[in-house]
PDB file of C-alpha atoms in Angstrom:
ATOM      1  CA  UNK R  79      44.571 -69.488 -63.581  1.00 81.00           C
ATOM      2  CA  UNK R  80      40.469 -69.376 -63.852  1.00 89.00           C
ATOM      3  CA  UNK R  81      39.598 -72.222 -61.968  1.00 93.00           C
ATOM      4  CA  UNK R  82      36.443 -74.166 -62.316  1.00 95.00           C
ATOM      5  CA  UNK R  83      35.135 -76.767 -60.239  1.00 96.00           C
ATOM      6  CA  UNK R  84      32.359 -79.467 -62.075  1.00 95.00           C
ATOM      7  CA  UNK R  85      29.783 -81.172 -59.558  1.00 94.00           C
ATOM      8  CA  UNK R  86      27.954 -83.964 -61.250  1.00 89.00           C
ATOM      9  CA  UNK R  87      25.577 -86.149 -58.656  1.00 82.00           C
ATOM     10  CA  UNK R  88      23.253 -88.040 -60.167  1.00 62.00           C
ATOM     11  CA  UNK R  89      23.017 -91.128 -57.597  1.00 44.00           C
ATOM     12  CA  UNK R  90      19.313 -91.062 -57.423  1.00 39.00           C
ATOM     13  CA  UNK R  91      18.850 -91.265 -60.773  1.00 41.00           C
ATOM     14  CA  UNK R  92      19.321 -93.474 -63.831  1.00 40.00           C
ATOM     15  CA  UNK R  93      21.801 -92.396 -66.018  1.00 39.00           C
ATOM     16  CA  UNK R  94      20.771 -91.680 -69.966  1.00 39.00           C
ATOM     17  CA  UNK R  95      24.521 -91.386 -71.130  1.00 44.00           C
ATOM     18  CA  UNK R  96      25.894 -90.129 -74.633  1.00 46.00           C
ATOM     19  CA  UNK R  97      28.990 -90.518 -75.690  1.00 48.00           C
ATOM     20  CA  UNK R  98      30.850 -91.197 -78.646  1.00 53.00           C
ATOM     21  CA  UNK R  99      33.114 -88.451 -78.935  1.00 54.00           C
ATOM     22  CA  UNK R 100      31.689 -87.377 -83.144  1.00 58.00           C
ATOM     23  CA  UNK R 101      27.864 -87.293 -81.540  1.00 55.00           C
ATOM     24  CA  UNK R 102      29.239 -84.757 -78.979  1.00 51.00           C
ATOM     25  CA  UNK R 103      31.064 -82.830 -81.368  1.00 54.00           C
ATOM     26  CA  UNK R 104      28.341 -83.107 -83.439  1.00 53.00           C
ATOM     27  CA  UNK R 105      25.745 -81.964 -81.052  1.00 50.00           C
ATOM     28  CA  UNK R 106      27.896 -79.290 -79.200  1.00 51.00           C
ATOM     29  CA  UNK R 107      28.531 -77.510 -83.056  1.00 50.00           C
ATOM     30  CA  UNK R 108      25.320 -77.577 -83.990  1.00 46.00           C
ATOM     31  CA  UNK R 109      23.833 -76.080 -80.837  1.00 44.00           C
ATOM     32  CA  UNK R 110      21.890 -72.808 -81.025  1.00 41.00           C
ATOM     33  CA  UNK R 111      19.713 -70.483 -78.071  1.00 40.00           C
ATOM     34  CA  UNK R 112      16.695 -72.758 -78.761  1.00 39.00           C
ATOM     35  CA  UNK R 113      17.601 -75.598 -79.572  1.00 42.00           C
ATOM     36  CA  UNK R 114      17.009 -78.793 -77.321  1.00 42.00           C
ATOM     37  CA  UNK R 115      19.482 -82.124 -77.098  1.00 42.00           C
ATOM     38  CA  UNK R 116      18.291 -84.849 -79.402  1.00 42.00           C
ATOM     39  CA  UNK R 117      19.521 -88.143 -76.854  1.00 40.00           C
ATOM     40  CA  UNK R 118      18.812 -86.471 -74.242  1.00 37.00           C
ATOM     41  CA  UNK R 119      14.517 -85.787 -73.569  1.00 34.00           C
ATOM     42  CA  UNK R 120      13.907 -88.015 -71.096  1.00 37.00           C
ATOM     43  CA  UNK R 121      13.109 -87.733 -66.668  1.00 43.00           C
ATOM     44  CA  UNK R 122      16.641 -88.846 -66.335  1.00 52.00           C
ATOM     45  CA  UNK R 123      19.913 -86.886 -66.302  1.00 64.00           C
ATOM     46  CA  UNK R 124      23.057 -86.837 -68.302  1.00 70.00           C
ATOM     47  CA  UNK R 125      25.310 -85.072 -66.075  1.00 80.00           C
ATOM     48  CA  UNK R 126      27.849 -86.410 -67.909  1.00 82.00           C
ATOM     49  CA  UNK R 127      27.406 -85.861 -71.259  1.00 84.00           C
ATOM     50  CA  UNK R 128      26.652 -81.568 -69.616  1.00 86.00           C
ATOM     51  CA  UNK R 129      30.285 -82.045 -67.981  1.00 89.00           C
ATOM     52  CA  UNK R 130      31.574 -83.317 -71.846  1.00 89.00           C
ATOM     53  CA  UNK R 131      30.046 -80.288 -73.650  1.00 89.00           C
ATOM     54  CA  UNK R 132      31.953 -78.160 -70.689  1.00 91.00           C
ATOM     55  CA  UNK R 133      34.679 -79.545 -71.268  1.00 90.00           C
ATOM     56  CA  UNK R 134      34.202 -78.831 -75.808  1.00 88.00           C
ATOM     57  CA  UNK R 135      33.551 -75.192 -74.570  1.00 88.00           C
ATOM     58  CA  UNK R 136      36.966 -74.846 -72.974  1.00 87.00           C
ATOM     59  CA  UNK R 137      38.437 -77.165 -75.577  1.00 85.00           C
ATOM     60  CA  UNK R 138      37.527 -74.755 -78.945  1.00 82.00           C
ATOM     61  CA  UNK R 139      37.778 -71.050 -76.510  1.00 81.00           C
ATOM     62  CA  UNK R 140      40.274 -68.849 -77.288  1.00 70.00           C
ATOM     63  CA  UNK R 141      42.414 -69.434 -74.229  1.00 66.00           C
ATOM     64  CA  UNK R 142      42.097 -73.163 -74.263  1.00 61.00           C
ATOM     65  CA  UNK R 143      43.484 -75.276 -70.885  1.00 61.00           C
ATOM     66  CA  UNK R 144      46.119 -71.343 -70.366  1.00 68.00           C
ATOM     67  CA  UNK R 145      44.014 -70.250 -68.388  1.00 84.00           C
ATOM     68  CA  UNK R 146      41.250 -72.501 -67.102  1.00 89.00           C
ATOM     69  CA  UNK R 147      41.918 -75.734 -64.328  1.00 91.00           C
ATOM     70  CA  UNK R 148      38.478 -77.150 -64.951  1.00 92.00           C
ATOM     71  CA  UNK R 149      38.068 -79.909 -62.532  1.00 94.00           C
ATOM     72  CA  UNK R 150      35.154 -82.542 -63.010  1.00 94.00           C
ATOM     73  CA  UNK R 151      33.623 -84.941 -60.318  1.00 93.00           C
ATOM     74  CA  UNK R 152      31.153 -87.452 -59.855  1.00 85.00           C
ATOM     75  CA  UNK R 153      29.094 -88.514 -57.754  1.00 81.00           C
ATOM     76  CA  UNK R 154      29.981 -87.189 -54.483  1.00 86.00           C
ATOM     77  CA  UNK R 155      28.839 -87.323 -50.625  1.00 89.00           C
ATOM     78  CA  UNK R 156      28.495 -83.871 -48.391  1.00 92.00           C
ATOM     79  CA  UNK R 157      31.944 -84.278 -46.321  1.00 93.00           C
ATOM     80  CA  UNK R 158      33.695 -84.718 -50.195  1.00 93.00           C
ATOM     81  CA  UNK R 159      32.862 -82.325 -51.628  1.00 94.00           C
ATOM     82  CA  UNK R 160      34.059 -79.974 -48.572  1.00 94.00           C
ATOM     83  CA  UNK R 161      37.048 -81.282 -49.480  1.00 95.00           C
ATOM     84  CA  UNK R 162      37.173 -80.676 -53.091  1.00 95.00           C
ATOM     85  CA  UNK R 163      36.507 -77.434 -52.396  1.00 94.00           C
ATOM     86  CA  UNK R 164      38.744 -77.293 -49.602  1.00 94.00           C
ATOM     87  CA  UNK R 165      41.914 -78.705 -51.192  1.00 95.00           C
ATOM     88  CA  UNK R 166      40.829 -77.360 -55.300  1.00 95.00           C
ATOM     89  CA  UNK R 167      39.751 -73.490 -54.308  1.00 95.00           C
ATOM     90  CA  UNK R 168      37.722 -73.076 -56.739  1.00 96.00           C
ATOM     91  CA  UNK R 169      36.438 -69.620 -58.080  1.00 95.00           C
ATOM     92  CA  UNK R 170      33.654 -71.082 -59.835  1.00 96.00           C
ATOM     93  CA  UNK R 171      30.939 -74.154 -58.850  1.00 96.00           C
ATOM     94  CA  UNK R 172      29.273 -75.484 -61.781  1.00 95.00           C
ATOM     95  CA  UNK R 173      26.538 -77.679 -60.377  1.00 93.00           C
ATOM     96  CA  UNK R 174      24.613 -80.333 -62.176  1.00 89.00           C
ATOM     97  CA  UNK R 175      21.800 -82.548 -60.361  1.00 84.00           C
ATOM     98  CA  UNK R 176      18.678 -82.602 -59.473  1.00 81.00           C
ATOM     99  CA  UNK R 177      17.218 -79.956 -57.266  1.00 81.00           C
ATOM    100  CA  UNK R 178      14.020 -80.333 -55.312  1.00 80.00           C
ATOM    101  CA  UNK R 179      12.828 -77.689 -52.968  1.00 79.00           C
ATOM    102  CA  UNK R 180      14.238 -79.526 -49.905  1.00 86.00           C
ATOM    103  CA  UNK R 181      18.063 -78.405 -52.024  1.00 87.00           C
ATOM    104  CA  UNK R 182      20.439 -80.457 -53.753  1.00 88.00           C
ATOM    105  CA  UNK R 183      20.991 -84.194 -54.373  1.00 85.00           C
ATOM    106  CA  UNK R 184      24.502 -85.441 -53.817  1.00 87.00           C
ATOM    107  CA  UNK R 185      25.574 -89.137 -53.152  1.00 84.00           C
ATOM    108  CA  UNK R 186      24.770 -89.501 -49.826  1.00 85.00           C
ATOM    109  CA  UNK R 187      21.178 -87.446 -50.122  1.00 85.00           C
ATOM    110  CA  UNK R 188      19.831 -83.934 -50.075  1.00 88.00           C
ATOM    111  CA  UNK R 189      22.350 -81.250 -49.458  1.00 91.00           C
ATOM    112  CA  UNK R 190      20.079 -78.200 -47.537  1.00 91.00           C
ATOM    113  CA  UNK R 191      20.521 -74.453 -48.552  1.00 91.00           C
ATOM    114  CA  UNK R 192      21.278 -74.417 -45.392  1.00 92.00           C
ATOM    115  CA  UNK R 193      24.173 -77.119 -45.163  1.00 93.00           C
ATOM    116  CA  UNK R 194      25.404 -75.152 -48.752  1.00 93.00           C
ATOM    117  CA  UNK R 195      25.725 -72.256 -47.088  1.00 93.00           C
ATOM    118  CA  UNK R 196      27.729 -73.538 -44.385  1.00 93.00           C
ATOM    119  CA  UNK R 197      30.179 -75.760 -47.104  1.00 92.00           C
ATOM    120  CA  UNK R 198      30.779 -72.096 -48.788  1.00 93.00           C
ATOM    121  CA  UNK R 199      31.146 -69.570 -45.564  1.00 93.00           C
ATOM    122  CA  UNK R 200      34.550 -70.469 -44.707  1.00 92.00           C
ATOM    123  CA  UNK R 201      35.805 -70.238 -48.403  1.00 90.00           C
ATOM    124  CA  UNK R 202      33.322 -67.440 -50.318  1.00 90.00           C
ATOM    125  CA  UNK R 203      33.501 -68.096 -53.648  1.00 94.00           C
ATOM    126  CA  UNK R 204      33.159 -66.455 -57.702  1.00 94.00           C
ATOM    127  CA  UNK R 205      30.779 -67.631 -59.190  1.00 93.00           C
ATOM    128  CA  UNK R 206      27.951 -70.392 -59.017  1.00 93.00           C
ATOM    129  CA  UNK R 207      25.716 -71.888 -61.434  1.00 92.00           C
ATOM    130  CA  UNK R 208      23.298 -74.171 -60.231  1.00 89.00           C
ATOM    131  CA  UNK R 209      22.228 -75.472 -62.851  1.00 86.00           C
ATOM    132  CA  UNK R 210      19.419 -77.728 -62.127  1.00 82.00           C
ATOM    133  CA  UNK R 211      15.683 -77.448 -61.005  1.00 78.00           C
ATOM    134  CA  UNK R 212      14.756 -75.416 -57.758  1.00 74.00           C
ATOM    135  CA  UNK R 213      18.356 -73.780 -58.036  1.00 75.00           C
ATOM    136  CA  UNK R 214      16.501 -70.881 -57.383  1.00 71.00           C
ATOM    137  CA  UNK R 215      14.571 -69.341 -54.424  1.00 66.00           C
ATOM    138  CA  UNK R 216      15.539 -71.850 -51.743  1.00 69.00           C
ATOM    139  CA  UNK R 217      19.391 -72.652 -52.322  1.00 79.00           C
ATOM    140  CA  UNK R 218      20.162 -69.401 -53.953  1.00 79.00           C
ATOM    141  CA  UNK R 219      19.192 -67.323 -51.358  1.00 82.00           C
ATOM    142  CA  UNK R 220      21.107 -68.835 -48.720  1.00 88.00           C
ATOM    143  CA  UNK R 221      24.325 -69.277 -50.429  1.00 90.00           C
ATOM    144  CA  UNK R 222      24.309 -65.828 -51.939  1.00 87.00           C
ATOM    145  CA  UNK R 223      26.295 -63.675 -49.245  1.00 89.00           C
ATOM    146  CA  UNK R 224      28.970 -66.356 -50.344  1.00 92.00           C
ATOM    147  CA  UNK R 225      29.156 -65.891 -53.819  1.00 92.00           C
ATOM    148  CA  UNK R 226      29.486 -62.820 -55.992  1.00 91.00           C
ATOM    149  CA  UNK R 227      27.608 -64.697 -59.389  1.00 90.00           C
ATOM    150  CA  UNK R 228      24.903 -66.347 -59.417  1.00 88.00           C
ATOM    151  CA  UNK R 229      23.016 -68.407 -62.241  1.00 86.00           C
ATOM    152  CA  UNK R 230      20.609 -70.446 -60.500  1.00 83.00           C
ATOM    153  CA  UNK R 231      17.185 -72.448 -62.667  1.00 77.00           C
ATOM    154  CA  UNK R 232      13.957 -71.923 -61.767  1.00 71.00           C
ATOM    155  CA  UNK R 233      11.411 -74.909 -60.078  1.00 64.00           C
ATOM    156  CA  UNK R 234      11.032 -76.512 -63.965  1.00 67.00           C
ATOM    157  CA  UNK R 235      14.329 -75.557 -65.671  1.00 64.00           C
ATOM    158  CA  UNK R 236      13.466 -79.026 -68.273  1.00 62.00           C
ATOM    159  CA  UNK R 237      16.383 -81.890 -68.359  1.00 64.00           C
ATOM    160  CA  UNK R 238      16.625 -81.564 -71.962  1.00 66.00           C
ATOM    161  CA  UNK R 239      17.343 -77.209 -71.382  1.00 71.00           C
ATOM    162  CA  UNK R 240      19.728 -78.185 -69.131  1.00 77.00           C
ATOM    163  CA  UNK R 241      23.011 -79.104 -71.117  1.00 81.00           C
ATOM    164  CA  UNK R 242      22.602 -76.154 -73.929  1.00 78.00           C
ATOM    165  CA  UNK R 243      22.527 -73.492 -71.396  1.00 82.00           C
ATOM    166  CA  UNK R 244      26.025 -74.930 -69.925  1.00 87.00           C
ATOM    167  CA  UNK R 245      27.756 -75.645 -73.433  1.00 86.00           C
ATOM    168  CA  UNK R 246      26.442 -71.420 -74.554  1.00 86.00           C
ATOM    169  CA  UNK R 247      27.400 -70.051 -71.442  1.00 88.00           C
ATOM    170  CA  UNK R 248      31.364 -71.176 -70.768  1.00 91.00           C
ATOM    171  CA  UNK R 249      31.903 -71.228 -74.387  1.00 89.00           C
ATOM    172  CA  UNK R 250      31.535 -67.111 -73.587  1.00 88.00           C
ATOM    173  CA  UNK R 251      32.669 -67.238 -70.401  1.00 90.00           C
ATOM    174  CA  UNK R 252      36.015 -69.263 -71.885  1.00 89.00           C
ATOM    175  CA  UNK R 253      36.182 -66.667 -74.979  1.00 87.00           C
ATOM    176  CA  UNK R 254      36.538 -63.760 -72.727  1.00 86.00           C
ATOM    177  CA  UNK R 255      32.824 -62.515 -72.706  1.00 88.00           C
ATOM    178  CA  UNK R 256      31.483 -60.623 -69.972  1.00 89.00           C
ATOM    179  CA  UNK R 257      29.205 -62.969 -67.499  1.00 88.00           C
ATOM    180  CA  UNK R 258      25.843 -60.430 -68.140  1.00 86.00           C
ATOM    181  CA  UNK R 259      26.552 -60.817 -72.072  1.00 85.00           C
ATOM    182  CA  UNK R 260      27.854 -64.861 -71.626  1.00 85.00           C
ATOM    183  CA  UNK R 261      24.544 -65.163 -69.756  1.00 80.00           C
ATOM    184  CA  UNK R 262      21.931 -63.194 -72.247  1.00 79.00           C
ATOM    185  CA  UNK R 263      23.002 -65.045 -74.652  1.00 79.00           C
ATOM    186  CA  UNK R 264      22.765 -68.869 -73.285  1.00 77.00           C
ATOM    187  CA  UNK R 265      19.562 -68.029 -71.936  1.00 63.00           C
ATOM    188  CA  UNK R 266      16.607 -67.390 -70.306  1.00 51.00           C
ATOM    189  CA  UNK R 267      14.743 -68.097 -73.293  1.00 51.00           C
ATOM    190  CA  UNK R 268      11.127 -69.482 -73.398  1.00 43.00           C
ATOM    191  CA  UNK R 269       9.825 -69.298 -76.330  1.00 44.00           C
ATOM    192  CA  UNK R 270       9.556 -71.315 -78.858  1.00 44.00           C
ATOM    193  CA  UNK R 271       9.224 -74.030 -76.240  1.00 42.00           C
ATOM    194  CA  UNK R 272      11.347 -77.260 -77.476  1.00 45.00           C
ATOM    195  CA  UNK R 273       9.874 -80.808 -78.577  1.00 45.00           C
ATOM    196  CA  UNK R 274      10.499 -84.031 -77.682  1.00 43.00           C
ATOM    197  CA  UNK R 275      10.933 -86.861 -79.933  1.00 46.00           C
ATOM    198  CA  UNK R 276       7.134 -87.625 -80.472  1.00 46.00           C
ATOM    199  CA  UNK R 277       6.167 -83.766 -81.241  1.00 46.00           C
ATOM    200  CA  UNK R 278       5.035 -82.757 -77.942  1.00 43.00           C
ATOM    201  CA  UNK R 279       6.231 -79.320 -76.675  1.00 41.00           C
ATOM    202  CA  UNK R 280       7.037 -78.180 -73.127  1.00 38.00           C
ATOM    203  CA  UNK R 281       4.084 -77.143 -71.463  1.00 37.00           C
ATOM    204  CA  UNK R 282       6.185 -74.787 -69.199  1.00 37.00           C
ATOM    205  CA  UNK R 283       7.979 -71.819 -68.246  1.00 37.00           C
ATOM    206  CA  UNK R 284      10.975 -71.838 -67.246  1.00 47.00           C
ATOM    207  CA  UNK R 285      14.181 -69.129 -66.866  1.00 59.00           C
ATOM    208  CA  UNK R 286      17.231 -69.393 -65.443  1.00 69.00           C
ATOM    209  CA  UNK R 287      17.779 -66.399 -63.102  1.00 75.00           C
ATOM    210  CA  UNK R 288      21.425 -63.926 -63.052  1.00 76.00           C
ATOM    211  CA  UNK R 289      22.620 -62.824 -59.762  1.00 81.00           C
ATOM    212  CA  UNK R 290      25.362 -59.860 -59.460  1.00 81.00           C
ATOM    213  CA  UNK R 291      26.571 -59.151 -56.057  1.00 75.00           C
ATOM    214  CA  UNK R 292      26.968 -54.542 -55.689  1.00 62.00           C
ATOM    215  CA  UNK R 293      30.588 -53.836 -54.310  1.00 50.00           C
TER     216      UNK R 293
END
């Protein structure tokens, strides 16, 4: 079975939650590649909502839960993350949270790229999704030797686009599509730009980058 570990890291930021199952179903079902997600247009990051969209993608997929073991963990420290990876032995890790030039945020502070690389070195994984700002180039470069497939966000990845990207990416992977096709269907896209509730437009160029290690 494909083992996917979803890591939610949001302790350092105020949460904006979308908890209504009907709203989750409505949003997930209505998503198109260039849709922004209503209700998540703010400076805060709703990691729970993105996690629910990934689970929704699995539930609606052709494989369902038969060939995929999906585990979600909430705010964790570096040591707790290390223990989870060691015990669960994931094939894929999907990070939901905030990134910066210094690294990825966890419960006990920022995990530097070097610390993340040290965590993965004893137990390389198949794939890593850094669905956050600054997923590349700093963190991506450090962990690249220990993953076969790396998907990472740019320094200015808008929070309202991250859940949409995750849902479409995993929807395709769970339905048996290739990594390249799944990635291409989910992004990267920068035109048209998403609009905020007040009608203003995100004036940022952003993208995800896919890297597949050559055998």
